[in-house]
JSON list of C-alpha atoms in Angstrom, two decimals:
[
{"chain": "A", "resi": 12, "resn": "UNK", "atom": "CA", "xyz": [-20.85, 4.11, -4.52]},
{"chain": "A", "resi": 13, "resn": "UNK", "atom": "CA", "xyz": [-21.70, 2.59, -7.91]},
{"chain": "A", "resi": 14, "resn": "UNK", "atom": "CA", "xyz": [-23.68, -0.63, -7.86]},
{"chain": "A", "resi": 15, "resn": "UNK", "atom": "CA", "xyz": [-21.15, -2.37, -10.10]},
{"chain": "A", "resi": 16, "resn": "UNK", "atom": "CA", "xyz": [-17.55, -1.18, -10.25]},
{"chain": "A", "resi": 17, "resn": "UNK", "atom": "CA", "xyz": [-14.80, -2.42, -12.52]},
{"chain": "A", "resi": 18, "resn": "UNK", "atom": "CA", "xyz": [-11.08, -1.83, -12.82]},
{"chain": "A", "resi": 19, "resn": "UNK", "atom": "CA", "xyz": [-10.47, 1.41, -14.66]},
{"chain": "A", "resi": 20, "resn": "UNK", "atom": "CA", "xyz": [-8.73, 0.82, -17.95]},
{"chain": "A", "resi": 21, "resn": "UNK", "atom": "CA", "xyz": [-7.36, 0.67, -20.43]},
{"chain": "A", "resi": 22, "resn": "UNK", "atom": "CA", "xyz": [-5.29, -2.48, -20.18]},
{"chain": "A", "resi": 23, "resn": "UNK", "atom": "CA", "xyz": [-2.54, -2.65, -22.81]},
{"chain": "A", "resi": 24, "resn": "UNK", "atom": "CA", "xyz": [-0.96, -6.09, -23.03]},
{"chain": "A", "resi": 25, "resn": "UNK", "atom": "CA", "xyz": [1.20, -8.01, -25.52]},
{"chain": "A", "resi": 26, "resn": "UNK", "atom": "CA", "xyz": [-0.12, -11.03, -27.38]},
{"chain": "A", "resi": 27, "resn": "UNK", "atom": "CA", "xyz": [0.12, -14.16, -25.28]},
{"chain": "A", "resi": 28, "resn": "UNK", "atom": "CA", "xyz": [-0.20, -12.35, -21.99]},
{"chain": "A", "resi": 29, "resn": "UNK", "atom": "CA", "xyz": [-2.59, -13.32, -19.22]},
{"chain": "A", "resi": 30, "resn": "UNK", "atom": "CA", "xyz": [-4.91, -10.53, -18.12]},
{"chain": "A", "resi": 31, "resn": "UNK", "atom": "CA", "xyz": [-7.35, -10.36, -15.21]},
{"chain": "A", "resi": 32, "resn": "UNK", "atom": "CA", "xyz": [-10.38, -8.12, -14.83]},
{"chain": "A", "resi": 33, "resn": "UNK", "atom": "CA", "xyz": [-11.96, -7.45, -11.47]},
{"chain": "A", "resi": 34, "resn": "UNK", "atom": "CA", "xyz": [-15.45, -6.33, -10.57]},
{"chain": "A", "resi": 35, "resn": "UNK", "atom": "CA", "xyz": [-17.30, -5.66, -7.31]},
{"chain": "A", "resi": 36, "resn": "UNK", "atom": "CA", "xyz": [-21.03, -5.28, -6.75]},
{"chain": "A", "resi": 37, "resn": "UNK", "atom": "CA", "xyz": [-22.87, -3.64, -3.86]},
{"chain": "A", "resi": 38, "resn": "UNK", "atom": "CA", "xyz": [-26.20, -5.50, -3.72]},
{"chain": "A", "resi": 39, "resn": "UNK", "atom": "CA", "xyz": [-25.80, -8.72, -1.77]},
{"chain": "A", "resi": 40, "resn": "UNK", "atom": "CA", "xyz": [-29.18, -9.93, -3.12]},
{"chain": "A", "resi": 41, "resn": "UNK", "atom": "CA", "xyz": [-27.89, -9.94, -6.72]},
{"chain": "A", "resi": 42, "resn": "UNK", "atom": "CA", "xyz": [-28.80, -13.17, -8.42]},
{"chain": "A", "resi": 43, "resn": "UNK", "atom": "CA", "xyz": [-27.05, -13.61, -11.75]},
{"chain": "A", "resi": 44, "resn": "UNK", "atom": "CA", "xyz": [-23.68, -12.51, -13.02]},
{"chain": "A", "resi": 45, "resn": "UNK", "atom": "CA", "xyz": [-22.27, -12.12, -16.49]},
{"chain": "A", "resi": 46, "resn": "UNK", "atom": "CA", "xyz": [-19.34, -10.87, -18.50]},
{"chain": "A", "resi": 47, "resn": "UNK", "atom": "CA", "xyz": [-20.27, -9.18, -21.76]},
{"chain": "A", "resi": 48, "resn": "UNK", "atom": "CA", "xyz": [-17.87, -8.13, -24.49]},
{"chain": "A", "resi": 49, "resn": "UNK", "atom": "CA", "xyz": [-18.42, -4.93, -26.46]},
{"chain": "A", "resi": 50, "resn": "UNK", "atom": "CA", "xyz": [-16.47, -4.11, -29.60]},
{"chain": "A", "resi": 51, "resn": "UNK", "atom": "CA", "xyz": [-16.02, -0.50, -30.61]},
{"chain": "A", "resi": 52, "resn": "UNK", "atom": "CA", "xyz": [-19.33, 1.08, -31.68]},
{"chain": "A", "resi": 53, "resn": "UNK", "atom": "CA", "xyz": [-21.18, -2.25, -31.46]},
{"chain": "A", "resi": 54, "resn": "UNK", "atom": "CA", "xyz": [-23.69, -3.80, -29.11]},
{"chain": "A", "resi": 55, "resn": "UNK", "atom": "CA", "xyz": [-22.64, -5.84, -26.06]},
{"chain": "A", "resi": 56, "resn": "UNK", "atom": "CA", "xyz": [-22.57, -9.59, -26.55]},
{"chain": "A", "resi": 57, "resn": "UNK", "atom": "CA", "xyz": [-22.54, -12.24, -23.86]},
{"chain": "A", "resi": 58, "resn": "UNK", "atom": "CA", "xyz": [-19.08, -13.64, -23.25]},
{"chain": "A", "resi": 59, "resn": "UNK", "atom": "CA", "xyz": [-19.98, -15.93, -20.39]},
{"chain": "A", "resi": 60, "resn": "UNK", "atom": "CA", "xyz": [-22.22, -16.33, -17.39]},
{"chain": "A", "resi": 61, "resn": "UNK", "atom": "CA", "xyz": [-20.51, -16.57, -14.01]},
{"chain": "A", "resi": 62, "resn": "UNK", "atom": "CA", "xyz": [-21.37, -19.38, -11.62]},
{"chain": "A", "resi": 63, "resn": "UNK", "atom": "CA", "xyz": [-20.58, -19.76, -7.94]},
{"chain": "A", "resi": 64, "resn": "UNK", "atom": "CA", "xyz": [-18.35, -22.74, -8.60]},
{"chain": "A", "resi": 65, "resn": "UNK", "atom": "CA", "xyz": [-16.37, -20.84, -11.21]},
{"chain": "A", "resi": 66, "resn": "UNK", "atom": "CA", "xyz": [-16.45, -21.72, -14.87]},
{"chain": "A", "resi": 67, "resn": "UNK", "atom": "CA", "xyz": [-14.10, -21.93, -17.79]},
{"chain": "A", "resi": 68, "resn": "UNK", "atom": "CA", "xyz": [-14.60, -21.59, -21.54]},
{"chain": "A", "resi": 69, "resn": "UNK", "atom": "CA", "xyz": [-11.39, -22.17, -23.44]},
{"chain": "A", "resi": 70, "resn": "UNK", "atom": "CA", "xyz": [-8.98, -19.38, -22.58]},
{"chain": "A", "resi": 71, "resn": "UNK", "atom": "CA", "xyz": [-11.53, -17.59, -20.41]},
{"chain": "A", "resi": 72, "resn": "UNK", "atom": "CA", "xyz": [-12.16, -18.30, -16.72]},
{"chain": "A", "resi": 73, "resn": "UNK", "atom": "CA", "xyz": [-14.77, -16.56, -14.61]},
{"chain": "A", "resi": 74, "resn": "UNK", "atom": "CA", "xyz": [-14.96, -16.62, -10.82]},
{"chain": "A", "resi": 75, "resn": "UNK", "atom": "CA", "xyz": [-17.61, -15.44, -8.37]},
{"chain": "A", "resi": 76, "resn": "UNK", "atom": "CA", "xyz": [-17.10, -14.80, -4.66]},
{"chain": "A", "resi": 77, "resn": "UNK", "atom": "CA", "xyz": [-20.50, -14.06, -3.13]},
{"chain": "A", "resi": 78, "resn": "UNK", "atom": "CA", "xyz": [-19.10, -13.42, 0.35]},
{"chain": "A", "resi": 79, "resn": "UNK", "atom": "CA", "xyz": [-16.82, -10.68, -0.97]},
{"chain": "A", "resi": 80, "resn": "UNK", "atom": "CA", "xyz": [-19.26, -9.61, -3.71]},
{"chain": "A", "resi": 81, "resn": "UNK", "atom": "CA", "xyz": [-16.49, -9.93, -6.23]},
{"chain": "A", "resi": 82, "resn": "UNK", "atom": "CA", "xyz": [-16.37, -11.24, -9.81]},
{"chain": "A", "resi": 83, "resn": "UNK", "atom": "CA", "xyz": [-13.33, -11.83, -11.97]},
{"chain": "A", "resi": 84, "resn": "UNK", "atom": "CA", "xyz": [-12.49, -12.71, -15.54]},
{"chain": "A", "resi": 85, "resn": "UNK", "atom": "CA", "xyz": [-9.15, -14.20, -16.54]},
{"chain": "A", "resi": 86, "resn": "UNK", "atom": "CA", "xyz": [-8.02, -14.32, -20.16]},
{"chain": "A", "resi": 87, "resn": "UNK", "atom": "CA", "xyz": [-5.05, -16.57, -20.89]},
{"chain": "A", "resi": 88, "resn": "UNK", "atom": "CA", "xyz": [-2.84, -16.44, -24.00]},
{"chain": "A", "resi": 89, "resn": "UNK", "atom": "CA", "xyz": [-4.50, -13.24, -25.17]},
{"chain": "A", "resi": 90, "resn": "UNK", "atom": "CA", "xyz": [-5.06, -12.72, -28.90]},
{"chain": "A", "resi": 91, "resn": "UNK", "atom": "CA", "xyz": [-5.30, -9.55, -30.95]},
{"chain": "A", "resi": 92, "resn": "UNK", "atom": "CA", "xyz": [-8.97, -10.37, -31.44]},
{"chain": "A", "resi": 93, "resn": "UNK", "atom": "CA", "xyz": [-9.57, -10.15, -27.69]},
{"chain": "A", "resi": 94, "resn": "UNK", "atom": "CA", "xyz": [-9.22, -6.35, -27.92]},
{"chain": "A", "resi": 95, "resn": "UNK", "atom": "CA", "xyz": [-12.57, -4.96, -26.78]},
{"chain": "A", "resi": 96, "resn": "UNK", "atom": "CA", "xyz": [-14.30, -3.51, -23.74]},
{"chain": "A", "resi": 97, "resn": "UNK", "atom": "CA", "xyz": [-15.36, -6.05, -21.13]},
{"chain": "A", "resi": 98, "resn": "UNK", "atom": "CA", "xyz": [-18.51, -5.30, -19.16]},
{"chain": "A", "resi": 99, "resn": "UNK", "atom": "CA", "xyz": [-19.28, -6.80, -15.77]},
{"chain": "A", "resi": 100, "resn": "UNK", "atom": "CA", "xyz": [-23.06, -7.23, -15.44]},
{"chain": "A", "resi": 101, "resn": "UNK", "atom": "CA", "xyz": [-25.17, -8.13, -12.43]},
{"chain": "A", "resi": 102, "resn": "UNK", "atom": "CA", "xyz": [-28.85, -9.06, -12.36]},
{"chain": "A", "resi": 103, "resn": "UNK", "atom": "CA", "xyz": [-31.01, -8.10, -9.40]},
{"chain": "A", "resi": 104, "resn": "UNK", "atom": "CA", "xyz": [-34.12, -9.82, -8.05]},
{"chain": "A", "resi": 105, "resn": "UNK", "atom": "CA", "xyz": [-36.39, -7.99, -10.48]},
{"chain": "A", "resi": 106, "resn": "UNK", "atom": "CA", "xyz": [-34.37, -9.24, -13.43]},
{"chain": "A", "resi": 107, "resn": "UNK", "atom": "CA", "xyz": [-32.92, -5.83, -14.24]},
{"chain": "A", "resi": 108, "resn": "UNK", "atom": "CA", "xyz": [-29.31, -5.76, -15.37]},
{"chain": "A", "resi": 109, "resn": "UNK", "atom": "CA", "xyz": [-26.82, -3.38, -13.79]},
{"chain": "A", "resi": 110, "resn": "UNK", "atom": "CA", "xyz": [-23.75, -2.69, -15.91]},
{"chain": "A", "resi": 111, "resn": "UNK", "atom": "CA", "xyz": [-20.27, -1.74, -14.85]},
{"chain": "A", "resi": 112, "resn": "UNK", "atom": "CA", "xyz": [-18.60, 1.02, -16.79]},
{"chain": "A", "resi": 113, "resn": "UNK", "atom": "CA", "xyz": [-16.44, -1.45, -18.66]},
{"chain": "A", "resi": 114, "resn": "UNK", "atom": "CA", "xyz": [-12.71, -2.11, -18.87]},
{"chain": "A", "resi": 115, "resn": "UNK", "atom": "CA", "xyz": [-11.03, -1.62, -22.20]},
{"chain": "A", "resi": 116, "resn": "UNK", "atom": "CA", "xyz": [-8.47, -4.18, -23.32]},
{"chain": "A", "resi": 117, "resn": "UNK", "atom": "CA", "xyz": [-5.97, -3.58, -26.09]},
{"chain": "A", "resi": 118, "resn": "UNK", "atom": "CA", "xyz": [-3.82, -6.54, -27.13]},
{"chain": "A", "resi": 119, "resn": "UNK", "atom": "CA", "xyz": [-0.74, -5.53, -29.11]},
{"chain": "A", "resi": 120, "resn": "UNK", "atom": "CA", "xyz": [1.42, -7.65, -31.44]},
{"chain": "B", "resi": 4, "resn": "UNK", "atom": "CA", "xyz": [-32.94, -15.80, -38.29]},
{"chain": "B", "resi": 5, "resn": "UNK", "atom": "CA", "xyz": [-34.20, -14.74, -34.86]},
{"chain": "B", "resi": 6, "resn": "UNK", "atom": "CA", "xyz": [-32.93, -11.51, -33.45]},
{"chain": "B", "resi": 7, "resn": "UNK", "atom": "CA", "xyz": [-33.42, -7.88, -32.57]},
{"chain": "B", "resi": 8, "resn": "UNK", "atom": "CA", "xyz": [-33.32, -5.13, -35.13]},
{"chain": "B", "resi": 9, "resn": "UNK", "atom": "CA", "xyz": [-32.92, -1.43, -34.55]},
{"chain": "B", "resi": 10, "resn": "UNK", "atom": "CA", "xyz": [-33.24, 1.26, -37.14]},
{"chain": "B", "resi": 11, "resn": "UNK", "atom": "CA", "xyz": [-31.73, 3.43, -38.28]},
{"chain": "B", "resi": 12, "resn": "UNK", "atom": "CA", "xyz": [-28.10, 2.76, -37.38]},
{"chain": "B", "resi": 13, "resn": "UNK", "atom": "CA", "xyz": [-27.25, 6.47, -37.42]},
{"chain": "B", "resi": 14, "resn": "UNK", "atom": "CA", "xyz": [-29.71, 9.31, -36.85]},
{"chain": "B", "resi": 15, "resn": "UNK", "atom": "CA", "xyz": [-29.15, 13.05, -36.98]},
{"chain": "B", "resi": 16, "resn": "UNK", "atom": "CA", "xyz": [-31.64, 15.59, -35.67]},
{"chain": "B", "resi": 17, "resn": "UNK", "atom": "CA", "xyz": [-31.84, 19.26, -34.87]},
{"chain": "B", "resi": 18, "resn": "UNK", "atom": "CA", "xyz": [-32.30, 20.36, -31.30]},
{"chain": "B", "resi": 19, "resn": "UNK", "atom": "CA", "xyz": [-35.96, 20.78, -30.38]},
{"chain": "B", "resi": 20, "resn": "UNK", "atom": "CA", "xyz": [-37.23, 17.92, -32.54]},
{"chain": "B", "resi": 21, "resn": "UNK", "atom": "CA", "xyz": [-38.71, 14.71, -31.21]},
{"chain": "B", "resi": 22, "resn": "UNK", "atom": "CA", "xyz": [-37.29, 11.53, -32.72]},
{"chain": "B", "resi": 23, "resn": "UNK", "atom": "CA", "xyz": [-38.46, 7.92, -32.52]},
{"chain": "B", "resi": 24, "resn": "UNK", "atom": "CA", "xyz": [-36.07, 4.97, -32.48]},
{"chain": "B", "resi": 25, "resn": "UNK", "atom": "CA", "xyz": [-37.33, 1.62, -33.67]},
{"chain": "B", "resi": 26, "resn": "UNK", "atom": "CA", "xyz": [-36.79, -1.75, -31.96]},
{"chain": "B", "resi": 27, "resn": "UNK", "atom": "CA", "xyz": [-38.26, -5.01, -33.23]},
{"chain": "B", "resi": 28, "resn": "UNK", "atom": "CA", "xyz": [-37.64, -8.57, -32.02]},
{"chain": "B", "resi": 29, "resn": "UNK", "atom": "CA", "xyz": [-38.76, -11.96, -33.31]},
{"chain": "B", "resi": 30, "resn": "UNK", "atom": "CA", "xyz": [-37.41, -13.97, -30.37]},
{"chain": "B", "resi": 31, "resn": "UNK", "atom": "CA", "xyz": [-40.87, -14.25, -28.77]},
{"chain": "B", "resi": 32, "resn": "UNK", "atom": "CA", "xyz": [-39.54, -12.47, -25.69]},
{"chain": "B", "resi": 33, "resn": "UNK", "atom": "CA", "xyz": [-42.02, -10.85, -23.34]},
{"chain": "B", "resi": 34, "resn": "UNK", "atom": "CA", "xyz": [-39.57, -8.33, -21.87]},
{"chain": "B", "resi": 35, "resn": "UNK", "atom": "CA", "xyz": [-37.88, -5.50, -23.74]},
{"chain": "B", "resi": 36, "resn": "UNK", "atom": "CA", "xyz": [-35.51, -2.78, -22.57]},
{"chain": "B", "resi": 37, "resn": "UNK", "atom": "CA", "xyz": [-34.01, 0.51, -23.71]},
{"chain": "B", "resi": 38, "resn": "UNK", "atom": "CA", "xyz": [-30.54, 1.59, -22.60]},
{"chain": "B", "resi": 39, "resn": "UNK", "atom": "CA", "xyz": [-28.41, 4.60, -23.24]},
{"chain": "B", "resi": 40, "resn": "UNK", "atom": "CA", "xyz": [-24.60, 4.48, -23.42]},
{"chain": "B", "resi": 41, "resn": "UNK", "atom": "CA", "xyz": [-22.34, 7.51, -23.28]},
{"chain": "B", "resi": 42, "resn": "UNK", "atom": "CA", "xyz": [-18.61, 7.37, -24.13]},
{"chain": "B", "resi": 43, "resn": "UNK", "atom": "CA", "xyz": [-16.58, 5.55, -21.47]},
{"chain": "B", "resi": 44, "resn": "UNK", "atom": "CA", "xyz": [-19.66, 4.66, -19.47]},
{"chain": "B", "resi": 45, "resn": "UNK", "atom": "CA", "xyz": [-21.75, 1.60, -18.85]},
{"chain": "B", "resi": 46, "resn": "UNK", "atom": "CA", "xyz": [-25.30, 1.16, -20.05]},
{"chain": "B", "resi": 47, "resn": "UNK", "atom": "CA", "xyz": [-28.06, 3.00, -18.20]},
{"chain": "B", "resi": 48, "resn": "UNK", "atom": "CA", "xyz": [-31.67, 1.81, -18.25]},
{"chain": "B", "resi": 49, "resn": "UNK", "atom": "CA", "xyz": [-34.22, 4.22, -19.72]},
{"chain": "B", "resi": 50, "resn": "UNK", "atom": "CA", "xyz": [-37.45, 2.20, -19.83]},
{"chain": "B", "resi": 51, "resn": "UNK", "atom": "CA", "xyz": [-38.45, -1.44, -19.76]},
{"chain": "B", "resi": 52, "resn": "UNK", "atom": "CA", "xyz": [-41.54, -3.48, -20.47]},
{"chain": "B", "resi": 53, "resn": "UNK", "atom": "CA", "xyz": [-42.25, -6.96, -19.19]},
{"chain": "B", "resi": 54, "resn": "UNK", "atom": "CA", "xyz": [-45.53, -7.45, -21.02]},
{"chain": "B", "resi": 55, "resn": "UNK", "atom": "CA", "xyz": [-47.57, -5.88, -23.80]},
{"chain": "B", "resi": 56, "resn": "UNK", "atom": "CA", "xyz": [-49.34, -2.63, -22.86]},
{"chain": "B", "resi": 57, "resn": "UNK", "atom": "CA", "xyz": [-47.24, -2.19, -19.73]},
{"chain": "B", "resi": 58, "resn": "UNK", "atom": "CA", "xyz": [-43.90, -0.46, -19.14]},
{"chain": "B", "resi": 59, "resn": "UNK", "atom": "CA", "xyz": [-41.89, 1.04, -16.29]},
{"chain": "B", "resi": 60, "resn": "UNK", "atom": "CA", "xyz": [-39.40, 3.84, -15.95]},
{"chain": "B", "resi": 61, "resn": "UNK", "atom": "CA", "xyz": [-35.77, 2.94, -15.57]},
{"chain": "B", "resi": 62, "resn": "UNK", "atom": "CA", "xyz": [-33.07, 5.04, -13.99]},
{"chain": "B", "resi": 63, "resn": "UNK", "atom": "CA", "xyz": [-33.00, 7.86, -16.53]},
{"chain": "B", "resi": 64, "resn": "UNK", "atom": "CA", "xyz": [-36.52, 8.09, -18.02]},
{"chain": "B", "resi": 65, "resn": "UNK", "atom": "CA", "xyz": [-36.83, 11.89, -18.04]},
{"chain": "B", "resi": 66, "resn": "UNK", "atom": "CA", "xyz": [-37.18, 13.25, -21.55]},
{"chain": "B", "resi": 67, "resn": "UNK", "atom": "CA", "xyz": [-38.08, 9.86, -23.06]},
{"chain": "B", "resi": 68, "resn": "UNK", "atom": "CA", "xyz": [-41.32, 8.02, -23.79]},
{"chain": "B", "resi": 69, "resn": "UNK", "atom": "CA", "xyz": [-42.15, 4.50, -24.97]},
{"chain": "B", "resi": 70, "resn": "UNK", "atom": "CA", "xyz": [-45.08, 2.37, -26.05]},
{"chain": "B", "resi": 71, "resn": "UNK", "atom": "CA", "xyz": [-45.60, -1.39, -26.14]},
{"chain": "B", "resi": 72, "resn": "UNK", "atom": "CA", "xyz": [-48.64, -2.08, -28.31]},
{"chain": "B", "resi": 73, "resn": "UNK", "atom": "CA", "xyz": [-47.22, -5.29, -29.76]},
{"chain": "B", "resi": 74, "resn": "UNK", "atom": "CA", "xyz": [-45.02, -7.96, -28.26]},
{"chain": "B", "resi": 75, "resn": "UNK", "atom": "CA", "xyz": [-42.48, -7.57, -31.05]},
{"chain": "B", "resi": 76, "resn": "UNK", "atom": "CA", "xyz": [-42.08, -3.82, -30.93]},
{"chain": "B", "resi": 77, "resn": "UNK", "atom": "CA", "xyz": [-40.88, -1.31, -28.33]},
{"chain": "B", "resi": 78, "resn": "UNK", "atom": "CA", "xyz": [-40.24, 2.11, -29.90]},
{"chain": "B", "resi": 79, "resn": "UNK", "atom": "CA", "xyz": [-38.48, 4.84, -27.95]},
{"chain": "B", "resi": 80, "resn": "UNK", "atom": "CA", "xyz": [-39.19, 8.54, -28.47]},
{"chain": "B", "resi": 81, "resn": "UNK", "atom": "CA", "xyz": [-36.51, 11.00, -27.51]},
{"chain": "B", "resi": 82, "resn": "UNK", "atom": "CA", "xyz": [-38.36, 14.23, -26.82]},
{"chain": "B", "resi": 83, "resn": "UNK", "atom": "CA", "xyz": [-37.12, 17.79, -26.95]},
{"chain": "B", "resi": 84, "resn": "UNK", "atom": "CA", "xyz": [-37.20, 17.75, -23.13]},
{"chain": "B", "resi": 85, "resn": "UNK", "atom": "CA", "xyz": [-34.17, 15.43, -23.04]},
{"chain": "B", "resi": 86, "resn": "UNK", "atom": "CA", "xyz": [-31.30, 17.77, -22.30]},
{"chain": "B", "resi": 87, "resn": "UNK", "atom": "CA", "xyz": [-28.42, 15.67, -23.65]},
{"chain": "B", "resi": 88, "resn": "UNK", "atom": "CA", "xyz": [-29.90, 13.33, -26.25]},
{"chain": "B", "resi": 89, "resn": "UNK", "atom": "CA", "xyz": [-26.72, 12.58, -28.20]},
{"chain": "B", "resi": 90, "resn": "UNK", "atom": "CA", "xyz": [-25.78, 9.00, -27.29]},
{"chain": "B", "resi": 91, "resn": "UNK", "atom": "CA", "xyz": [-25.72, 5.37, -28.39]},
{"chain": "B", "resi": 92, "resn": "UNK", "atom": "CA", "xyz": [-29.14, 3.78, -27.78]},
{"chain": "B", "resi": 93, "resn": "UNK", "atom": "CA", "xyz": [-29.44, 0.02, -27.31]},
{"chain": "B", "resi": 94, "resn": "UNK", "atom": "CA", "xyz": [-32.56, -2.11, -27.22]},
{"chain": "B", "resi": 95, "resn": "UNK", "atom": "CA", "xyz": [-32.59, -5.53, -25.57]},
{"chain": "B", "resi": 96, "resn": "UNK", "atom": "CA", "xyz": [-35.04, -8.32, -24.87]},
{"chain": "B", "resi": 97, "resn": "UNK", "atom": "CA", "xyz": [-35.37, -11.46, -22.80]},
{"chain": "B", "resi": 98, "resn": "UNK", "atom": "CA", "xyz": [-37.77, -13.78, -21.05]},
{"chain": "B", "resi": 99, "resn": "UNK", "atom": "CA", "xyz": [-38.69, -12.14, -17.70]},
{"chain": "B", "resi": 100, "resn": "UNK", "atom": "CA", "xyz": [-36.74, -13.64, -14.83]},
{"chain": "B", "resi": 101, "resn": "UNK", "atom": "CA", "xyz": [-33.86, -14.69, -17.04]},
{"chain": "B", "resi": 102, "resn": "UNK", "atom": "CA", "xyz": [-30.81, -12.56, -16.36]},
{"chain": "B", "resi": 103, "resn": "UNK", "atom": "CA", "xyz": [-29.38, -12.86, -19.85]},
{"chain": "B", "resi": 104, "resn": "UNK", "atom": "CA", "xyz": [-30.50, -10.18, -22.32]},
{"chain": "B", "resi": 105, "resn": "UNK", "atom": "CA", "xyz": [-30.03, -10.06, -26.07]},
{"chain": "B", "resi": 106, "resn": "UNK", "atom": "CA", "xyz": [-29.12, -6.76, -27.66]},
{"chain": "B", "resi": 107, "resn": "UNK", "atom": "CA", "xyz": [-29.91, -5.11, -30.96]},
{"chain": "B", "resi": 108, "resn": "UNK", "atom": "CA", "xyz": [-27.13, -3.42, -32.95]},
{"chain": "B", "resi": 109, "resn": "UNK", "atom": "CA", "xyz": [-27.94, 0.03, -31.55]},
{"chain": "B", "resi": 110, "resn": "UNK", "atom": "CA", "xyz": [-28.81, 3.45, -32.94]},
{"chain": "B", "resi": 111, "resn": "UNK", "atom": "CA", "xyz": [-26.30, 6.26, -32.69]},
{"chain": "B", "resi": 112, "resn": "UNK", "atom": "CA", "xyz": [-28.24, 9.52, -32.28]},
{"chain": "B", "resi": 113, "resn": "UNK", "atom": "CA", "xyz": [-26.62, 12.89, -32.81]},
{"chain": "B", "resi": 114, "resn": "UNK", "atom": "CA", "xyz": [-28.54, 16.05, -32.00]},
{"chain": "B", "resi": 115, "resn": "UNK", "atom": "CA", "xyz": [-27.09, 19.40, -33.00]}
]
């Protein structure tokens, strides 16, 4: 079983749609959680950290369920510019990051 | 501007040649990392260093070597022993203990 698993993609959605990404992790001792965004042939960039209480940044909402070892990212009112690959990332006790394989999102006009 | 630089952006080599990828950061971070990304896959850790003159193997270190003689620099050598060297290589850095890492723009290596 992979340490971090994400929904297989790609997700193809129309502009304005709401899209949800799911991620599970296997190490219950994981300490920090992130969503990164990666554009085609570019480096990953932090989209948002994920906190136990859930957090929101504009159209983006992240949730963490430690009991279920589950992380989610919700994008509301999707834009063409949201098209990218979204990486679920988990940090273990040693500070190493474990990356999911990514879920590709394509937002169409 | 503070950041991480990697050079070159694209690199082409013949099979059997060693090649060194550059990574420099001016963020004053103690920890630096090298990852490899293959198409449709997540990042996999090759080597990491949490302090100057010290480094540890990651999950896929075979066929690679690194050095950390200066805080700012963490070069990666892809040796001829690496069986499938063609990939996108990403360098990152952070303050040890902080989960968040900052990435360089990557080097796309093609070996033929």
